[in-house]
PDB file of C-alpha atoms in Angstrom:
ATOM      1  CA  UNK A 811       0.000   0.000   0.000  1.00  0.00           C
ATOM      2  CA  UNK A 812       1.428   3.379  -1.025  1.00  0.00           C
ATOM      3  CA  UNK A 813       0.928   6.376   1.206  1.00  0.00           C
ATOM      4  CA  UNK A 814       0.925   9.979   0.123  1.00  0.00           C
ATOM      5  CA  UNK A 815       4.060  12.050   0.536  1.00  0.00           C
ATOM      6  CA  UNK A 816       4.598  13.138   4.131  1.00  0.00           C
ATOM      7  CA  UNK A 817       2.536  10.285   5.606  1.00  0.00           C
ATOM      8  CA  UNK A 818       5.458   8.860   7.567  1.00  0.00           C
ATOM      9  CA  UNK A 819       6.345  12.229   9.136  1.00  0.00           C
ATOM     10  CA  UNK A 820       2.676  12.926   9.939  1.00  0.00           C
ATOM     11  CA  UNK A 821       2.357   9.528  11.614  1.00  0.00           C
ATOM     12  CA  UNK A 822       5.577  10.053  13.553  1.00  0.00           C
ATOM     13  CA  UNK A 823       4.345  13.446  14.758  1.00  0.00           C
ATOM     14  CA  UNK A 824       1.035  11.900  15.878  1.00  0.00           C
ATOM     15  CA  UNK A 825       2.944   9.320  17.948  1.00  0.00           C
ATOM     16  CA  UNK A 826       5.054  12.093  19.521  1.00  0.00           C
ATOM     17  CA  UNK A 827       1.962  14.168  20.362  1.00  0.00           C
ATOM     18  CA  UNK A 828       0.122  11.224  21.934  1.00  0.00           C
ATOM     19  CA  UNK A 829       3.196  10.151  23.897  1.00  0.00           C
ATOM     20  CA  UNK A 830       3.799  13.721  25.032  1.00  0.00           C
ATOM     21  CA  UNK A 831       0.291  14.043  26.427  1.00  0.00           C
ATOM     22  CA  UNK A 832       0.440  10.634  28.113  1.00  0.00           C
ATOM     23  CA  UNK A 833       3.948  11.126  29.550  1.00  0.00           C
ATOM     24  CA  UNK A 834       3.020  14.514  30.999  1.00  0.00           C
ATOM     25  CA  UNK A 835      -0.213  13.202  32.477  1.00  0.00           C
ATOM     26  CA  UNK A 836       1.124   9.938  33.957  1.00  0.00           C
ATOM     27  CA  UNK A 837       4.936   9.951  33.846  1.00  0.00           C
ATOM     28  CA  UNK A 838       7.323   8.372  31.373  1.00  0.00           C
ATOM     29  CA  UNK A 839       7.741   5.008  33.063  1.00  0.00           C
ATOM     30  CA  UNK A 840       4.009   4.618  33.698  1.00  0.00           C
ATOM     31  CA  UNK A 841       3.222   4.718  29.981  1.00  0.00           C
ATOM     32  CA  UNK A 842       3.819   1.730  27.734  1.00  0.00           C
ATOM     33  CA  UNK A 843       4.250   1.691  23.991  1.00  0.00           C
ATOM     34  CA  UNK A 844       1.028  -0.299  23.528  1.00  0.00           C
ATOM     35  CA  UNK A 845      -1.040   2.484  25.140  1.00  0.00           C
ATOM     36  CA  UNK A 846       0.665   5.154  23.052  1.00  0.00           C
ATOM     37  CA  UNK A 847       0.173   3.290  19.804  1.00  0.00           C
ATOM     38  CA  UNK A 848      -3.442   2.409  20.590  1.00  0.00           C
ATOM     39  CA  UNK A 849      -4.233   6.045  21.371  1.00  0.00           C
ATOM     40  CA  UNK A 850      -2.510   7.066  18.122  1.00  0.00           C
ATOM     41  CA  UNK A 851      -4.684   4.557  16.248  1.00  0.00           C
ATOM     42  CA  UNK A 852      -1.708   2.440  15.189  1.00  0.00           C
ATOM     43  CA  UNK A 853      -0.427  -1.067  15.771  1.00  0.00           C
ATOM     44  CA  UNK A 854       2.470  -1.803  18.118  1.00  0.00           C
ATOM     45  CA  UNK A 855       4.576  -3.002  15.194  1.00  0.00           C
ATOM     46  CA  UNK A 856       4.271   0.375  13.471  1.00  0.00           C
ATOM     47  CA  UNK A 857       6.243   1.987  16.309  1.00  0.00           C
ATOM     48  CA  UNK A 858       9.578   0.626  15.084  1.00  0.00           C
ATOM     49  CA  UNK A 859       9.107   2.142  11.634  1.00  0.00           C
ATOM     50  CA  UNK A 860       9.439   5.519  13.361  1.00  0.00           C
ATOM     51  CA  UNK A 861      11.643   5.017  16.437  1.00  0.00           C
ATOM     52  CA  UNK A 862      14.479   2.690  17.371  1.00  0.00           C
ATOM     53  CA  UNK A 863      13.397   2.478  21.001  1.00  0.00           C
ATOM     54  CA  UNK A 864      11.153   4.009  23.635  1.00  0.00           C
ATOM     55  CA  UNK A 865      14.131   6.154  24.692  1.00  0.00           C
ATOM     56  CA  UNK A 866      14.299   7.636  21.172  1.00  0.00           C
ATOM     57  CA  UNK A 867      10.632   8.533  21.524  1.00  0.00           C
ATOM     58  CA  UNK A 868      11.203  10.012  24.991  1.00  0.00           C
ATOM     59  CA  UNK A 869      13.993  12.218  23.647  1.00  0.00           C
ATOM     60  CA  UNK A 870      11.823  13.407  20.750  1.00  0.00           C
ATOM     61  CA  UNK A 871       8.891  14.075  23.071  1.00  0.00           C
ATOM     62  CA  UNK A 872      10.988  16.106  25.493  1.00  0.00           C
ATOM     63  CA  UNK A 873      12.642  18.239  22.838  1.00  0.00           C
ATOM     64  CA  UNK A 874       9.445  18.698  20.835  1.00  0.00           C
ATOM     65  CA  UNK A 875       7.293  19.584  23.847  1.00  0.00           C
ATOM     66  CA  UNK A 876       9.865  21.980  25.276  1.00  0.00           C
ATOM     67  CA  UNK A 877      10.384  23.606  21.867  1.00  0.00           C
ATOM     68  CA  UNK A 878       6.620  24.072  21.629  1.00  0.00           C
ATOM     69  CA  UNK A 879       6.480  25.774  25.039  1.00  0.00           C
ATOM     70  CA  UNK A 880       9.401  28.030  24.076  1.00  0.00           C
ATOM     71  CA  UNK A 881       7.708  28.991  20.767  1.00  0.00           C
ATOM     72  CA  UNK A 882       4.453  29.713  22.591  1.00  0.00           C
ATOM     73  CA  UNK A 883       6.186  31.924  25.158  1.00  0.00           C
ATOM     74  CA  UNK A 884       8.191  33.735  22.470  1.00  0.00           C
ATOM     75  CA  UNK A 885       5.061  34.352  20.379  1.00  0.00           C
ATOM     76  CA  UNK A 886       3.084  35.663  23.358  1.00  0.00           C
ATOM     77  CA  UNK A 887       5.884  38.017  24.357  1.00  0.00           C
ATOM     78  CA  UNK A 888       6.367  39.225  20.773  1.00  0.00           C
ATOM     79  CA  UNK A 889       2.641  39.997  20.535  1.00  0.00           C
ATOM     80  CA  UNK A 890       2.529  42.208  23.600  1.00  0.00           C
ATOM     81  CA  UNK A 891       1.897  39.820  26.477  1.00  0.00           C
ATOM     82  CA  UNK A 892       4.078  40.911  29.384  1.00  0.00           C
ATOM     83  CA  UNK A 893       6.376  38.548  31.244  1.00  0.00           C
ATOM     84  CA  UNK A 894       4.248  39.315  34.320  1.00  0.00           C
ATOM     85  CA  UNK A 895       1.186  37.972  32.506  1.00  0.00           C
ATOM     86  CA  UNK A 896       3.081  34.925  31.232  1.00  0.00           C
ATOM     87  CA  UNK A 897       4.131  34.126  34.817  1.00  0.00           C
ATOM     88  CA  UNK A 898       0.541  34.452  36.060  1.00  0.00           C
ATOM     89  CA  UNK A 899      -0.646  32.193  33.235  1.00  0.00           C
ATOM     90  CA  UNK A 900       2.013  29.571  34.011  1.00  0.00           C
ATOM     91  CA  UNK A 901       1.197  29.594  37.725  1.00  0.00           C
ATOM     92  CA  UNK A 902      -2.565  29.417  37.209  1.00  0.00           C
ATOM     93  CA  UNK A 903      -5.079  26.827  38.403  1.00  0.00           C
ATOM     94  CA  UNK A 904      -5.847  26.081  34.730  1.00  0.00           C
ATOM     95  CA  UNK A 905      -2.217  25.104  34.053  1.00  0.00           C
ATOM     96  CA  UNK A 906      -1.967  23.219  37.354  1.00  0.00           C
ATOM     97  CA  UNK A 907      -5.044  21.175  36.464  1.00  0.00           C
ATOM     98  CA  UNK A 908      -3.845  20.250  32.954  1.00  0.00           C
ATOM     99  CA  UNK A 909      -0.488  18.472  33.264  1.00  0.00           C
ATOM    100  CA  UNK A 910      -1.086  16.503  30.048  1.00  0.00           C
ATOM    101  CA  UNK A 911      -1.207  19.713  28.026  1.00  0.00           C
ATOM    102  CA  UNK A 912       1.059  21.871  30.123  1.00  0.00           C
ATOM    103  CA  UNK A 913       4.728  22.466  30.701  1.00  0.00           C
ATOM    104  CA  UNK A 914       6.785  19.331  30.062  1.00  0.00           C
ATOM    105  CA  UNK A 915       9.410  20.408  32.585  1.00  0.00           C
ATOM    106  CA  UNK A 916       6.959  20.738  35.469  1.00  0.00           C
ATOM    107  CA  UNK A 917       5.363  17.414  34.583  1.00  0.00           C
ATOM    108  CA  UNK A 918       8.494  15.411  33.824  1.00  0.00           C
ATOM    109  CA  UNK A 919      11.607  16.959  35.380  1.00  0.00           C
ATOM    110  CA  UNK A 920      12.031  14.169  37.968  1.00  0.00           C
ATOM    111  CA  UNK A 921      11.645  11.579  35.203  1.00  0.00           C
ATOM    112  CA  UNK A 922      14.141  13.419  32.986  1.00  0.00           C
ATOM    113  CA  UNK A 923      16.746  13.348  35.758  1.00  0.00           C
ATOM    114  CA  UNK A 924      16.699   9.530  35.557  1.00  0.00           C
ATOM    115  CA  UNK A 925      17.006   9.300  31.757  1.00  0.00           C
ATOM    116  CA  UNK A 926      20.247   8.445  29.921  1.00  0.00           C
ATOM    117  CA  UNK A 927      22.715  11.265  29.324  1.00  0.00           C
ATOM    118  CA  UNK A 928      21.868  11.599  25.620  1.00  0.00           C
ATOM    119  CA  UNK A 929      18.219  12.262  26.457  1.00  0.00           C
ATOM    120  CA  UNK A 930      19.169  14.741  29.199  1.00  0.00           C
ATOM    121  CA  UNK A 931      21.573  16.483  26.794  1.00  0.00           C
ATOM    122  CA  UNK A 932      18.815  16.988  24.210  1.00  0.00           C
ATOM    123  CA  UNK A 933      16.480  18.280  26.915  1.00  0.00           C
ATOM    124  CA  UNK A 934      19.160  20.618  28.310  1.00  0.00           C
ATOM    125  CA  UNK A 935      19.579  22.351  24.958  1.00  0.00           C
ATOM    126  CA  UNK A 936      15.857  23.146  24.882  1.00  0.00           C
ATOM    127  CA  UNK A 937      15.921  24.504  28.451  1.00  0.00           C
ATOM    128  CA  UNK A 938      18.743  26.854  27.449  1.00  0.00           C
ATOM    129  CA  UNK A 939      16.522  28.229  24.663  1.00  0.00           C
ATOM    130  CA  UNK A 940      13.585  28.740  27.039  1.00  0.00           C
ATOM    131  CA  UNK A 941      15.773  30.551  29.570  1.00  0.00           C
ATOM    132  CA  UNK A 942      17.124  32.811  26.800  1.00  0.00           C
ATOM    133  CA  UNK A 943      13.592  33.902  25.873  1.00  0.00           C
ATOM    134  CA  UNK A 944      12.855  34.870  29.477  1.00  0.00           C
ATOM    135  CA  UNK A 945      16.240  36.539  29.995  1.00  0.00           C
ATOM    136  CA  UNK A 946      15.662  38.767  26.975  1.00  0.00           C
ATOM    137  CA  UNK A 947      12.531  40.177  28.661  1.00  0.00           C
ATOM    138  CA  UNK A 948      14.087  40.955  32.028  1.00  0.00           C
ATOM    139  CA  UNK A 949      14.952  44.514  33.072  1.00  0.00           C
ATOM    140  CA  UNK A 950      18.419  45.961  32.782  1.00  0.00           C
ATOM    141  CA  UNK A 951      21.499  44.053  33.794  1.00  0.00           C
ATOM    142  CA  UNK A 952      24.319  42.332  32.025  1.00  0.00           C
ATOM    143  CA  UNK A 953      23.509  39.358  29.828  1.00  0.00           C
ATOM    144  CA  UNK A 954      24.876  37.032  32.509  1.00  0.00           C
ATOM    145  CA  UNK A 955      22.851  38.713  35.281  1.00  0.00           C
ATOM    146  CA  UNK A 956      19.640  38.427  33.265  1.00  0.00           C
ATOM    147  CA  UNK A 957      20.423  34.809  32.366  1.00  0.00           C
ATOM    148  CA  UNK A 958      21.049  33.939  36.029  1.00  0.00           C
ATOM    149  CA  UNK A 959      17.812  35.627  37.040  1.00  0.00           C
ATOM    150  CA  UNK A 960      15.905  33.806  34.266  1.00  0.00           C
ATOM    151  CA  UNK A 961      17.273  30.454  35.457  1.00  0.00           C
ATOM    152  CA  UNK A 962      16.161  31.219  39.016  1.00  0.00           C
ATOM    153  CA  UNK A 963      12.771  32.415  37.764  1.00  0.00           C
ATOM    154  CA  UNK A 964      12.182  29.289  35.710  1.00  0.00           C
ATOM    155  CA  UNK A 965      13.201  27.048  38.612  1.00  0.00           C
ATOM    156  CA  UNK A 966      10.850  28.919  40.935  1.00  0.00           C
ATOM    157  CA  UNK A 967       7.977  28.615  38.489  1.00  0.00           C
ATOM    158  CA  UNK A 968       8.512  24.895  37.803  1.00  0.00           C
ATOM    159  CA  UNK A 969       8.902  24.044  41.491  1.00  0.00           C
ATOM    160  CA  UNK A 970       5.836  26.067  42.448  1.00  0.00           C
ATOM    161  CA  UNK A 971       3.714  24.323  39.829  1.00  0.00           C
ATOM    162  CA  UNK A 972       4.963  20.890  40.894  1.00  0.00           C
ATOM    163  CA  UNK A 973       4.239  21.567  44.566  1.00  0.00           C
ATOM    164  CA  UNK A 974       0.790  22.972  43.769  1.00  0.00           C
ATOM    165  CA  UNK A 975       0.008  19.778  41.843  1.00  0.00           C
ATOM    166  CA  UNK A 976       1.326  17.497  44.567  1.00  0.00           C
ATOM    167  CA  UNK A 977      -0.701  18.659  47.573  1.00  0.00           C
ATOM    168  CA  UNK A 978      -4.175  17.258  48.195  1.00  0.00           C
ATOM    169  CA  UNK A 979      -5.625  20.430  49.766  1.00  0.00           C
ATOM    170  CA  UNK A 980      -7.067  22.612  46.977  1.00  0.00           C
ATOM    171  CA  UNK A 981      -6.917  25.758  49.112  1.00  0.00           C
ATOM    172  CA  UNK A 982      -3.265  25.169  49.927  1.00  0.00           C
ATOM    173  CA  UNK A 983      -2.569  24.473  46.256  1.00  0.00           C
ATOM    174  CA  UNK A 984      -4.141  27.791  45.267  1.00  0.00           C
ATOM    175  CA  UNK A 985      -2.106  29.555  47.960  1.00  0.00           C
ATOM    176  CA  UNK A 986       1.102  27.920  46.675  1.00  0.00           C
ATOM    177  CA  UNK A 987       0.349  29.232  43.180  1.00  0.00           C
ATOM    178  CA  UNK A 988      -0.417  32.749  44.448  1.00  0.00           C
ATOM    179  CA  UNK A 989       2.731  32.797  46.578  1.00  0.00           C
ATOM    180  CA  UNK A 990       4.761  31.600  43.609  1.00  0.00           C
ATOM    181  CA  UNK A 991       3.403  34.430  41.466  1.00  0.00           C
ATOM    182  CA  UNK A 992       4.285  36.958  44.174  1.00  0.00           C
ATOM    183  CA  UNK A 993       7.828  35.558  44.545  1.00  0.00           C
ATOM    184  CA  UNK A 994       8.383  35.430  40.766  1.00  0.00           C
ATOM    185  CA  UNK A 995       7.220  39.010  40.299  1.00  0.00           C
ATOM    186  CA  UNK A 996       9.428  40.155  43.181  1.00  0.00           C
ATOM    187  CA  UNK A 997      12.374  38.362  41.595  1.00  0.00           C
ATOM    188  CA  UNK A 998      12.010  40.101  38.240  1.00  0.00           C
ATOM    189  CA  UNK A 999      11.394  43.515  39.773  1.00  0.00           C
ATOM    190  CA  UNK A1000       9.346  46.300  38.188  1.00  0.00           C
ATOM    191  CA  UNK A1001       6.975  45.492  35.347  1.00  0.00           C
ATOM    192  CA  UNK A1002       8.672  43.931  32.338  1.00  0.00           C
ATOM    193  CA  UNK A1003       6.014  44.393  29.707  1.00  0.00           C
ATOM    194  CA  UNK A1004       8.530  45.371  27.026  1.00  0.00           C
TER     195      UNK A1004
END
């Protein structure tokens, strides 16, 4: 059976998108290839036409998902959304309640730490890009000062979101998010809507 041009890449992208959603919602090790392929509407055997191993898929998912978050942030900031607003959006109940569609770092950072070095290296490159987008929007300071502040800001945001997701008390979770917003805004200083 002949497929139209681009079919293989479209199918591969569908597998990555399904795996990304499932990994973020349940964790990398909790998701098997059979569940991913079934959700993608494909057979298990079709997986190996696109990936050499689950680890290859994990690496693609991490880099693709993080690149998507970086593009989204960059686009928002380029179209007038302030960094303040982006922080509030990131540390919102809506984002907290949607790990499958949210930030891959907040959902998977503990899993990533246990992946092979090659996977962590690919992920690290994408984090550097994300940090650069935030650093470019911070108030005055040297490039290194803004980069350091952006790293701290991103760590604060990710940790706040993870903690807000982990607690069972909804009121406490909301308070964690609000406190995280306050701390993040204090860290960046005066409004950075440029």
